[in-house]
PDB file of C-alpha atoms and ligand atoms in Angstrom:
ATOM      1  CA  MET A   1      -0.056  -0.451  -0.149  1.00 40.00           C
ATOM      2  CA  PRO A   2       2.569   3.070  -1.271  1.00 44.00           C
ATOM      3  CA  ASN A   3       0.047   5.773  -0.612  1.00 43.00           C
ATOM      4  CA  SER A   4      -1.386   5.191   2.003  1.00 44.00           C
ATOM      5  CA  ARG A   5       0.072   7.071   4.441  1.00 44.00           C
ATOM      6  CA  ARG A   6      -0.430  10.624   2.078  1.00 43.00           C
ATOM      7  CA  PRO A   7      -2.996  12.873   2.886  1.00 54.00           C
ATOM      8  CA  ARG A   8      -5.937  12.111   0.983  1.00 71.00           C
ATOM      9  CA  ARG A   9      -7.406  14.435  -1.448  1.00 86.00           C
ATOM     10  CA  PRO A  10     -11.021  15.573  -1.466  1.00 92.00           C
ATOM     11  CA  LYS A  11     -12.769  14.912  -5.058  1.00 95.00           C
ATOM     12  CA  ILE A  12     -15.462  18.072  -4.745  1.00 97.00           C
ATOM     13  CA  GLY A  13     -18.256  17.974  -7.364  1.00 98.00           C
ATOM     14  CA  VAL A  14     -19.431  21.714  -8.186  1.00 98.00           C
ATOM     15  CA  PHE A  15     -23.012  21.834 -10.518  1.00 98.00           C
ATOM     16  CA  ASP A  16     -24.697  24.922 -11.885  1.00 98.00           C
ATOM     17  CA  SER A  17     -26.861  25.713 -14.655  1.00 97.00           C
ATOM     18  CA  GLY A  18     -23.992  27.151 -16.402  1.00 97.00           C
ATOM     19  CA  VAL A  19     -20.539  29.228 -16.226  1.00 96.00           C
ATOM     20  CA  GLY A  20     -21.607  31.384 -12.734  1.00 95.00           C
ATOM     21  CA  GLY A  21     -21.286  28.805 -10.853  1.00 97.00           C
ATOM     22  CA  LEU A  22     -17.349  29.084 -11.998  1.00 97.00           C
ATOM     23  CA  THR A  23     -17.505  32.084  -8.808  1.00 94.00           C
ATOM     24  CA  VAL A  24     -18.564  29.196  -6.205  1.00 97.00           C
ATOM     25  CA  LEU A  25     -15.284  27.756  -7.857  1.00 97.00           C
ATOM     26  CA  ARG A  26     -13.093  29.984  -7.263  1.00 96.00           C
ATOM     27  CA  ALA A  27     -13.991  30.719  -3.630  1.00 94.00           C
ATOM     28  CA  LEU A  28     -13.805  27.162  -3.397  1.00 95.00           C
ATOM     29  CA  LEU A  29     -10.151  27.124  -4.851  1.00 94.00           C
ATOM     30  CA  ASP A  30      -8.903  30.162  -2.767  1.00 90.00           C
ATOM     31  CA  ARG A  31      -9.286  28.255   0.581  1.00 89.00           C
ATOM     32  CA  ILE A  32      -9.183  24.889  -0.728  1.00 91.00           C
ATOM     33  CA  PRO A  33      -6.297  24.412  -3.266  1.00 90.00           C
ATOM     34  CA  ASP A  34      -5.532  20.645  -2.378  1.00 88.00           C
ATOM     35  CA  ALA A  35      -8.956  19.226  -4.057  1.00 93.00           C
ATOM     36  CA  ASP A  36      -9.871  17.595  -7.132  1.00 95.00           C
ATOM     37  CA  TYR A  37     -12.101  19.375  -9.097  1.00 97.00           C
ATOM     38  CA  LEU A  38     -14.877  18.751 -10.746  1.00 98.00           C
ATOM     39  CA  TYR A  39     -17.343  21.215 -12.222  1.00 98.00           C
ATOM     40  CA  PHE A  40     -20.253  20.250 -14.460  1.00 98.00           C
ATOM     41  CA  GLY A  41     -21.742  23.548 -15.944  1.00 98.00           C
ATOM     42  CA  ASP A  42     -25.086  22.696 -18.062  1.00 98.00           C
ATOM     43  CA  THR A  43     -24.806  25.287 -20.294  1.00 97.00           C
ATOM     44  CA  ALA A  44     -27.146  23.735 -22.734  1.00 96.00           C
ATOM     45  CA  ARG A  45     -30.556  24.389 -20.982  1.00 95.00           C
ATOM     46  CA  LEU A  46     -29.627  27.397 -18.899  1.00 94.00           C
ATOM     47  CA  PRO A  47     -30.822  29.905 -17.462  1.00 95.00           C
ATOM     48  CA  TYR A  48     -32.556  28.123 -14.721  1.00 96.00           C
ATOM     49  CA  GLY A  49     -33.691  31.489 -13.346  1.00 94.00           C
ATOM     50  CA  SER A  50     -37.144  31.080 -15.551  1.00 93.00           C
ATOM     51  CA  LYS A  51     -37.668  27.425 -15.467  1.00 95.00           C
ATOM     52  CA  SER A  52     -40.099  25.541 -12.527  1.00 95.00           C
ATOM     53  CA  ALA A  53     -39.372  23.483 -10.113  1.00 95.00           C
ATOM     54  CA  ALA A  54     -39.923  20.107 -11.875  1.00 96.00           C
ATOM     55  CA  THR A  55     -37.795  21.259 -14.838  1.00 96.00           C
ATOM     56  CA  VAL A  56     -35.027  22.301 -12.581  1.00 97.00           C
ATOM     57  CA  ALA A  57     -34.739  19.025 -10.207  1.00 97.00           C
ATOM     58  CA  HIS A  58     -35.149  16.802 -12.868  1.00 96.00           C
ATOM     59  CA  TYR A  59     -31.634  18.297 -14.838  1.00 97.00           C
ATOM     60  CA  ALA A  60     -29.772  19.183 -11.953  1.00 97.00           C
ATOM     61  CA  VAL A  61     -30.629  15.525 -11.108  1.00 97.00           C
ATOM     62  CA  GLY A  62     -29.440  14.304 -14.054  1.00 96.00           C
ATOM     63  CA  ALA A  63     -26.542  16.284 -13.895  1.00 97.00           C
ATOM     64  CA  VAL A  64     -25.300  15.629  -9.818  1.00 96.00           C
ATOM     65  CA  ARG A  65     -25.712  12.055 -10.780  1.00 96.00           C
ATOM     66  CA  TYR A  66     -22.795  12.289 -13.498  1.00 97.00           C
ATOM     67  CA  LEU A  67     -20.476  14.369 -11.605  1.00 97.00           C
ATOM     68  CA  GLN A  68     -20.934  11.024  -8.971  1.00 97.00           C
ATOM     69  CA  ASP A  69     -20.075   8.626 -11.895  1.00 96.00           C
ATOM     70  CA  GLN A  70     -17.313  10.511 -12.418  1.00 96.00           C
ATOM     71  CA  GLY A  71     -16.125  10.377  -8.489  1.00 96.00           C
ATOM     72  CA  ALA A  72     -17.265  13.099  -7.052  1.00 97.00           C
ATOM     73  CA  GLU A  73     -17.280  12.504  -2.748  1.00 95.00           C
ATOM     74  CA  LEU A  74     -18.562  15.642  -1.711  1.00 96.00           C
ATOM     75  CA  LEU A  75     -21.053  17.723  -4.146  1.00 98.00           C
ATOM     76  CA  VAL A  76     -21.493  21.673  -3.834  1.00 98.00           C
ATOM     77  CA  ILE A  77     -24.748  23.003  -5.721  1.00 98.00           C
ATOM     78  CA  ALA A  78     -23.455  26.351  -6.625  1.00 98.00           C
ATOM     79  CA  CYS A  79     -26.660  27.367  -8.399  1.00 98.00           C
ATOM     80  CA  ASN A  80     -28.300  29.252  -6.288  1.00 97.00           C
ATOM     81  CA  THR A  81     -32.003  28.443  -8.670  1.00 97.00           C
ATOM     82  CA  ALA A  82     -31.219  24.498  -8.110  1.00 98.00           C
ATOM     83  CA  THR A  83     -30.749  24.885  -4.317  1.00 98.00           C
ATOM     84  CA  ALA A  84     -33.570  26.837  -4.122  1.00 98.00           C
ATOM     85  CA  LEU A  85     -35.660  24.698  -6.035  1.00 97.00           C
ATOM     86  CA  ALA A  86     -34.393  20.896  -5.735  1.00 97.00           C
ATOM     87  CA  LEU A  87     -32.063  20.805  -3.348  1.00 98.00           C
ATOM     88  CA  ASN A  88     -34.209  17.900  -1.327  1.00 97.00           C
ATOM     89  CA  GLU A  89     -34.529  16.346  -4.981  1.00 97.00           C
ATOM     90  CA  ILE A  90     -31.054  16.265  -5.047  1.00 97.00           C
ATOM     91  CA  LYS A  91     -30.197  15.038  -1.667  1.00 97.00           C
ATOM     92  CA  ALA A  92     -32.620  12.298  -1.424  1.00 96.00           C
ATOM     93  CA  ALA A  93     -30.950  10.731  -5.414  1.00 95.00           C
ATOM     94  CA  ALA A  94     -27.660  11.752  -3.963  1.00 95.00           C
ATOM     95  CA  GLY A  95     -25.000   8.960  -2.884  1.00 90.00           C
ATOM     96  CA  VAL A  96     -22.725  11.880  -1.105  1.00 95.00           C
ATOM     97  CA  GLU A  97     -22.936  15.125   1.607  1.00 95.00           C
ATOM     98  CA  VAL A  98     -24.549  17.820  -0.342  1.00 97.00           C
ATOM     99  CA  ILE A  99     -23.859  21.475   0.057  1.00 98.00           C
ATOM    100  CA  GLY A 100     -26.135  24.338  -0.953  1.00 98.00           C
ATOM    101  CA  VAL A 101     -25.602  27.875  -1.534  1.00 98.00           C
ATOM    102  CA  ILE A 102     -28.776  29.126   0.734  1.00 98.00           C
ATOM    103  CA  GLU A 103     -28.443  28.233   4.381  1.00 97.00           C
ATOM    104  CA  PRO A 104     -24.209  29.132   4.001  1.00 97.00           C
ATOM    105  CA  GLY A 105     -25.708  32.271   2.713  1.00 97.00           C
ATOM    106  CA  ALA A 106     -28.455  32.864   5.259  1.00 97.00           C
ATOM    107  CA  GLU A 107     -26.566  32.247   7.781  1.00 96.00           C
ATOM    108  CA  ALA A 108     -23.649  34.380   6.845  1.00 96.00           C
ATOM    109  CA  ALA A 109     -26.429  37.160   6.260  1.00 98.00           C
ATOM    110  CA  ALA A 110     -28.056  36.387   9.698  1.00 98.00           C
ATOM    111  CA  ALA A 111     -24.407  37.322  11.732  1.00 97.00           C
ATOM    112  CA  ALA A 112     -23.555  40.246   9.334  1.00 97.00           C
ATOM    113  CA  THR A 113     -27.272  42.098  10.215  1.00 98.00           C
ATOM    114  CA  ARG A 114     -27.888  44.150  12.689  1.00 98.00           C
ATOM    115  CA  LYS A 115     -30.894  45.132  12.048  1.00 97.00           C
ATOM    116  CA  ARG A 116     -32.168  42.404  11.592  1.00 98.00           C
ATOM    117  CA  LYS A 117     -33.527  43.161   7.945  1.00 98.00           C
ATOM    118  CA  VAL A 118     -31.888  42.022   5.194  1.00 98.00           C
ATOM    119  CA  VAL A 119     -32.570  42.328   0.651  1.00 98.00           C
ATOM    120  CA  VAL A 120     -31.951  39.205  -1.204  1.00 98.00           C
ATOM    121  CA  ILE A 121     -31.473  39.634  -4.627  1.00 98.00           C
ATOM    122  CA  GLY A 122     -31.666  36.782  -7.521  1.00 98.00           C
ATOM    123  CA  THR A 123     -33.205  34.801 -10.039  1.00 96.00           C
ATOM    124  CA  ASP A 124     -36.829  34.620 -10.349  1.00 96.00           C
ATOM    125  CA  ALA A 125     -36.912  31.026 -10.032  1.00 96.00           C
ATOM    126  CA  THR A 126     -35.272  31.678  -6.401  1.00 97.00           C
ATOM    127  CA  ILE A 127     -36.905  34.456  -5.087  1.00 98.00           C
ATOM    128  CA  GLY A 128     -40.659  33.115  -6.405  1.00 96.00           C
ATOM    129  CA  SER A 129     -39.438  30.012  -3.929  1.00 96.00           C
ATOM    130  CA  HIS A 130     -39.146  31.865  -0.715  1.00 98.00           C
ATOM    131  CA  ALA A 131     -36.320  29.782   0.037  1.00 98.00           C
ATOM    132  CA  TYR A 132     -34.024  32.268   1.457  1.00 98.00           C
ATOM    133  CA  ARG A 133     -36.853  34.158   3.420  1.00 98.00           C
ATOM    134  CA  ARG A 134     -37.480  30.239   4.591  1.00 98.00           C
ATOM    135  CA  ALA A 135     -33.683  30.173   5.727  1.00 98.00           C
ATOM    136  CA  LEU A 136     -33.648  33.884   7.142  1.00 98.00           C
ATOM    137  CA  GLU A 137     -36.807  33.460   9.224  1.00 98.00           C
ATOM    138  CA  ALA A 138     -35.800  30.657  10.667  1.00 98.00           C
ATOM    139  CA  ARG A 139     -33.634  32.651  12.006  1.00 98.00           C
ATOM    140  CA  LYS A 140     -35.378  35.661  12.975  1.00 98.00           C
ATOM    141  CA  VAL A 141     -34.357  37.609  10.047  1.00 98.00           C
ATOM    142  CA  GLY A 142     -37.083  39.843   8.295  1.00 98.00           C
ATOM    143  CA  VAL A 143     -36.121  39.578   4.397  1.00 98.00           C
ATOM    144  CA  ARG A 144     -37.352  41.482   1.392  1.00 98.00           C
ATOM    145  CA  GLU A 145     -36.437  39.646  -1.821  1.00 98.00           C
ATOM    146  CA  LYS A 146     -36.363  41.412  -4.975  1.00 98.00           C
ATOM    147  CA  SER A 147     -35.830  39.637  -8.334  1.00 98.00           C
ATOM    148  CA  CYS A 148     -33.702  41.272 -10.480  1.00 98.00           C
ATOM    149  CA  PRO A 149     -33.634  38.550 -13.950  1.00 97.00           C
ATOM    150  CA  LEU A 150     -31.540  41.179 -16.612  1.00 98.00           C
ATOM    151  CA  PHE A 151     -28.719  40.710 -14.637  1.00 98.00           C
ATOM    152  CA  VAL A 152     -27.764  37.677 -15.432  1.00 97.00           C
ATOM    153  CA  PRO A 153     -27.810  38.193 -19.294  1.00 96.00           C
ATOM    154  CA  LEU A 154     -25.656  41.555 -18.747  1.00 97.00           C
ATOM    155  CA  VAL A 155     -23.044  40.060 -16.585  1.00 96.00           C
ATOM    156  CA  GLU A 156     -22.344  37.298 -19.671  1.00 93.00           C
ATOM    157  CA  GLU A 157     -22.380  39.918 -21.853  1.00 95.00           C
ATOM    158  CA  GLY A 158     -19.502  41.071 -20.451  1.00 94.00           C
ATOM    159  CA  TRP A 159     -21.347  44.252 -18.947  1.00 97.00           C
ATOM    160  CA  VAL A 160     -19.880  44.364 -15.397  1.00 97.00           C
ATOM    161  CA  GLU A 161     -18.579  47.962 -15.395  1.00 97.00           C
ATOM    162  CA  HIS A 162     -21.639  49.180 -17.948  1.00 98.00           C
ATOM    163  CA  PRO A 163     -23.635  52.096 -17.577  1.00 98.00           C
ATOM    164  CA  VAL A 164     -26.911  50.200 -18.708  1.00 98.00           C
ATOM    165  CA  THR A 165     -25.904  47.725 -15.956  1.00 98.00           C
ATOM    166  CA  GLU A 166     -25.313  50.448 -13.703  1.00 98.00           C
ATOM    167  CA  GLN A 167     -29.080  51.800 -14.090  1.00 98.00           C
ATOM    168  CA  VAL A 168     -30.572  48.988 -14.138  1.00 98.00           C
ATOM    169  CA  ALA A 169     -28.850  48.572 -10.759  1.00 98.00           C
ATOM    170  CA  LYS A 170     -29.906  51.500  -9.295  1.00 98.00           C
ATOM    171  CA  ILE A 171     -34.000  50.770 -10.521  1.00 98.00           C
ATOM    172  CA  TYR A 172     -33.855  47.243  -8.916  1.00 98.00           C
ATOM    173  CA  LEU A 173     -31.775  48.464  -5.686  1.00 98.00           C
ATOM    174  CA  SER A 174     -34.052  51.787  -5.088  1.00 98.00           C
ATOM    175  CA  GLU A 175     -37.634  49.575  -5.098  1.00 98.00           C
ATOM    176  CA  ALA A 176     -35.556  46.536  -3.442  1.00 98.00           C
ATOM    177  CA  PHE A 177     -34.320  48.973  -0.476  1.00 98.00           C
ATOM    178  CA  SER A 178     -37.483  51.140  -0.473  1.00 97.00           C
ATOM    179  CA  GLU A 179     -40.514  51.453   2.626  1.00 94.00           C
ATOM    180  CA  ASP A 180     -40.261  48.809   5.033  1.00 93.00           C
ATOM    181  CA  ALA A 181     -36.845  47.778   3.288  1.00 95.00           C
ATOM    182  CA  ARG A 182     -35.394  51.336   3.837  1.00 95.00           C
ATOM    183  CA  ASP A 183     -32.625  49.806   6.737  1.00 96.00           C
ATOM    184  CA  ALA A 184     -32.427  46.744   6.059  1.00 98.00           C
ATOM    185  CA  ASP A 185     -28.324  46.404   6.543  1.00 98.00           C
ATOM    186  CA  VAL A 186     -27.124  43.423   4.594  1.00 98.00           C
ATOM    187  CA  LEU A 187     -27.570  43.146   0.590  1.00 98.00           C
ATOM    188  CA  VAL A 188     -27.270  39.199  -0.417  1.00 97.00           C
ATOM    189  CA  LEU A 189     -26.673  38.128  -3.171  1.00 97.00           C
ATOM    190  CA  GLY A 190     -28.268  34.960  -4.000  1.00 96.00           C
ATOM    191  CA  CYS A 191     -27.285  34.433  -7.723  1.00 96.00           C
ATOM    192  CA  THR A 192     -24.221  32.891  -8.706  1.00 95.00           C
ATOM    193  CA  HIS A 193     -23.806  35.934 -11.480  1.00 96.00           C
ATOM    194  CA  TYR A 194     -23.827  38.436  -9.070  1.00 96.00           C
ATOM    195  CA  PRO A 195     -19.951  38.246  -7.379  1.00 94.00           C
ATOM    196  CA  LEU A 196     -18.930  39.774 -10.569  1.00 95.00           C
ATOM    197  CA  ILE A 197     -21.203  43.270 -10.554  1.00 97.00           C
ATOM    198  CA  LYS A 198     -20.094  43.337  -6.647  1.00 97.00           C
ATOM    199  CA  PRO A 199     -18.100  46.673  -7.118  1.00 98.00           C
ATOM    200  CA  LEU A 200     -20.998  48.109  -8.903  1.00 98.00           C
ATOM    201  CA  LEU A 201     -23.845  47.128  -6.123  1.00 98.00           C
ATOM    202  CA  ARG A 202     -21.643  48.612  -3.784  1.00 98.00           C
ATOM    203  CA  ARG A 203     -21.732  52.091  -5.654  1.00 98.00           C
ATOM    204  CA  VAL A 204     -25.336  51.313  -5.789  1.00 98.00           C
ATOM    205  CA  ALA A 205     -26.269  50.559  -3.003  1.00 98.00           C
ATOM    206  CA  PRO A 206     -27.020  52.301   0.818  1.00 97.00           C
ATOM    207  CA  GLU A 207     -24.064  53.252   1.715  1.00 96.00           C
ATOM    208  CA  HIS A 208     -24.815  51.479   5.292  1.00 96.00           C
ATOM    209  CA  VAL A 209     -25.379  47.838   3.294  1.00 98.00           C
ATOM    210  CA  ALA A 210     -23.288  45.167   3.686  1.00 98.00           C
ATOM    211  CA  ILE A 211     -22.785  43.077   0.790  1.00 98.00           C
ATOM    212  CA  VAL A 212     -22.882  39.211   2.079  1.00 96.00           C
ATOM    213  CA  ASP A 213     -21.779  36.471  -1.535  1.00 91.00           C
ATOM    214  CA  SER A 214     -23.598  33.160  -0.814  1.00 89.00           C
ATOM    215  CA  ALA A 215     -19.840  31.935  -3.170  1.00 90.00           C
ATOM    216  CA  GLU A 216     -18.230  32.797  -0.400  1.00 88.00           C
ATOM    217  CA  SER A 217     -19.515  31.813   2.627  1.00 91.00           C
ATOM    218  CA  THR A 218     -20.684  28.801   1.040  1.00 95.00           C
ATOM    219  CA  ALA A 219     -16.817  27.577   0.665  1.00 93.00           C
ATOM    220  CA  ARG A 220     -16.339  28.359   4.059  1.00 92.00           C
ATOM    221  CA  ALA A 221     -19.292  25.495   4.269  1.00 94.00           C
ATOM    222  CA  VAL A 222     -17.492  23.608   3.237  1.00 94.00           C
ATOM    223  CA  GLU A 223     -13.933  23.908   4.762  1.00 91.00           C
ATOM    224  CA  ARG A 224     -16.295  23.120   7.860  1.00 89.00           C
ATOM    225  CA  GLN A 225     -17.341  19.659   6.493  1.00 89.00           C
ATOM    226  CA  LEU A 226     -14.405  18.767   5.188  1.00 86.00           C
ATOM    227  CA  GLN A 227     -13.002  19.701   9.046  1.00 74.00           C
ATOM    228  CA  ILE A 228     -15.857  17.974  10.387  1.00 39.00           C
ATOM    229  CA  GLU A 229     -15.588  14.831   8.566  1.00 46.00           C
ATOM    230  CA  PRO A 230     -13.552  12.420  10.215  1.00 40.00           C
ATOM    231  CA  LEU A 231     -12.005  11.877   6.605  1.00 39.00           C
ATOM    232  CA  PRO A 232      -7.737  11.462   7.069  1.00 46.00           C
ATOM    233  CA  TYR A 233      -6.233  13.976   5.415  1.00 48.00           C
ATOM    234  CA  SER A 234      -5.855  17.210   6.913  1.00 50.00           C
ATOM    235  CA  THR A 235      -6.799  20.841   5.390  1.00 49.00           C
ATOM    236  CA  LYS A 236      -3.883  22.196   6.934  1.00 50.00           C
ATOM    237  CA  SER A 237      -1.333  20.607   4.802  1.00 49.00           C
ATOM    238  CA  ALA A 238      -3.832  20.715   1.856  1.00 48.00           C
ATOM    239  CA  ARG A 239      -3.942  24.427   2.100  1.00 51.00           C
ATOM    240  CA  ARG A 240      -0.619  24.150   0.383  1.00 56.00           C
ATOM    241  CA  GLY A 241      -1.254  22.168  -2.329  1.00 71.00           C
ATOM    242  CA  VAL A 242      -2.506  22.808  -6.244  1.00 83.00           C
ATOM    243  CA  PRO A 243      -5.856  22.008  -7.295  1.00 86.00           C
ATOM    244  CA  LYS A 244      -6.497  19.487 -10.546  1.00 92.00           C
ATOM    245  CA  LEU A 245     -10.052  20.990 -12.215  1.00 97.00           C
ATOM    246  CA  LYS A 246     -12.011  19.161 -14.998  1.00 97.00           C
ATOM    247  CA  PHE A 247     -14.813  20.699 -16.129  1.00 98.00           C
ATOM    248  CA  PHE A 248     -17.696  19.014 -17.692  1.00 98.00           C
ATOM    249  CA  ALA A 249     -20.183  21.006 -20.164  1.00 98.00           C
ATOM    250  CA  THR A 250     -23.791  20.250 -21.753  1.00 97.00           C
ATOM    251  CA  ASP A 251     -23.026  22.990 -25.085  1.00 97.00           C
ATOM    252  CA  SER A 252     -20.391  23.533 -26.675  1.00 96.00           C
ATOM    253  CA  ALA A 253     -16.706  23.068 -24.705  1.00 97.00           C
ATOM    254  CA  GLU A 254     -15.229  25.938 -26.755  1.00 97.00           C
ATOM    255  CA  LYS A 255     -17.907  28.114 -25.724  1.00 96.00           C
ATOM    256  CA  PHE A 256     -17.253  27.349 -21.976  1.00 97.00           C
ATOM    257  CA  ARG A 257     -13.791  27.767 -21.796  1.00 96.00           C
ATOM    258  CA  LYS A 258     -13.914  31.322 -23.081  1.00 94.00           C
ATOM    259  CA  MET A 259     -16.445  32.297 -21.631  1.00 94.00           C
ATOM    260  CA  GLY A 260     -15.741  29.912 -18.293  1.00 96.00           C
ATOM    261  CA  THR A 261     -12.052  31.881 -17.860  1.00 95.00           C
ATOM    262  CA  ARG A 262     -13.733  35.293 -17.342  1.00 92.00           C
ATOM    263  CA  PHE A 263     -15.990  33.601 -14.448  1.00 94.00           C
ATOM    264  CA  LEU A 264     -13.153  32.230 -13.060  1.00 95.00           C
ATOM    265  CA  GLY A 265     -10.361  34.375 -13.809  1.00 92.00           C
ATOM    266  CA  LEU A 266      -8.301  31.798 -14.166  1.00 93.00           C
ATOM    267  CA  PRO A 267      -7.633  29.338 -16.639  1.00 93.00           C
ATOM    268  CA  VAL A 268     -10.019  26.982 -17.787  1.00 96.00           C
ATOM    269  CA  GLU A 269      -8.554  23.914 -19.879  1.00 93.00           C
ATOM    270  CA  ASP A 270      -9.926  20.528 -19.338  1.00 95.00           C
ATOM    271  CA  VAL A 271     -13.537  20.723 -20.771  1.00 97.00           C
ATOM    272  CA  LEU A 272     -15.235  17.958 -21.629  1.00 97.00           C
ATOM    273  CA  HIS A 273     -18.528  18.030 -23.751  1.00 97.00           C
ATOM    274  CA  VAL A 274     -21.522  15.904 -21.935  1.00 96.00           C
ATOM    275  CA  ASP A 275     -24.759  14.630 -23.923  1.00 92.00           C
ATOM    276  CA  LEU A 276     -26.468  14.010 -20.825  1.00 86.00           C
ATOM    277  CA  LYS A 277     -29.744  11.732 -21.838  1.00 73.00           C
ATOM    278  CA  GLU A 278     -33.093  13.088 -20.878  1.00 68.00           C
TER     279      GLU A 278
HETATM  280  N1  LIG B   1     -26.695  29.748 -11.614  1.00 85.90           N
HETATM  281  C1  LIG B   1     -28.147  30.321 -11.425  1.00 85.90           C
HETATM  282  C2  LIG B   1     -28.021  31.068  -9.974  1.00 85.90           C
HETATM  283  O1  LIG B   1     -27.633  31.120  -9.319  1.00 85.90           O
HETATM  284  C3  LIG B   1     -27.789  31.969 -12.353  1.00 85.90           C
HETATM  285  C4  LIG B   1     -28.574  31.455 -14.050  1.00 85.90           C
HETATM  286  C5  LIG B   1     -29.341  30.618 -14.245  1.00 85.90           C
HETATM  287  O2  LIG B   1     -30.631  31.610 -14.337  1.00 85.90           O
HETATM  288  O3  LIG B   1     -29.664  29.679 -14.774  1.00 85.90           O
HETATM  289  O4  LIG B   1     -29.359  31.186  -9.940  1.00 85.90           O
END
């Protein structure tokens, strides 16, 4: 058994509807570099944010089964919409631990708010599910939910610092922080794409508001999970390692490579096109 004493690297599966979840992968790489990552972007079937719960659950379960077949030992559901609409179905179908983005995001928001009042922004489907509302109200935090469907296409267009995006953000956020939500002191970025416009949102959001990024808090939750699981590796030594990345996309691998590099902020190289049978 030549390798039995070497610290074991976790094999982490990350699932998203497309490239947006690479913001979560980025946060994971920063915290847990000594791991093998398998990232699945369902680019042929996105956006999930405008689809029904049944459709999203069906797509997501197929994708996480694929990740498990590739050897994923822990699954991160980077997509807010898939977490909001289908986490229970995904957990029921998976044979391994599953971490979604909503509980960690709600936990971080609850820790950050002094006024016990927060604003959550996300896709139509995420907001319509009220998954963030339930998670925050369970922590005795009041919530104003606001869907911002134009942000995803604007970010995908690369308009992260653009007057049109800024104008859209001004309209969305002034509606979100109105009336009884005027004194909310936390803004939760409840969508994979929003970390890319965080600097713009920072400028547009009221000054007293702290921004909570569910990508960051999810990476911390994964780190915690790896520490508390009695796996035979040390996270301390893990921090020094180099990650291994493999990507799967249901639409063109070339397109994923190009767009993914922008979302990840690192070269996206090893991409395999996958055709999931319906
Ligand atoms: N990944 C989705 C989310 O975080 C945004 C993109 C989509 O609608 O598919 O909600």
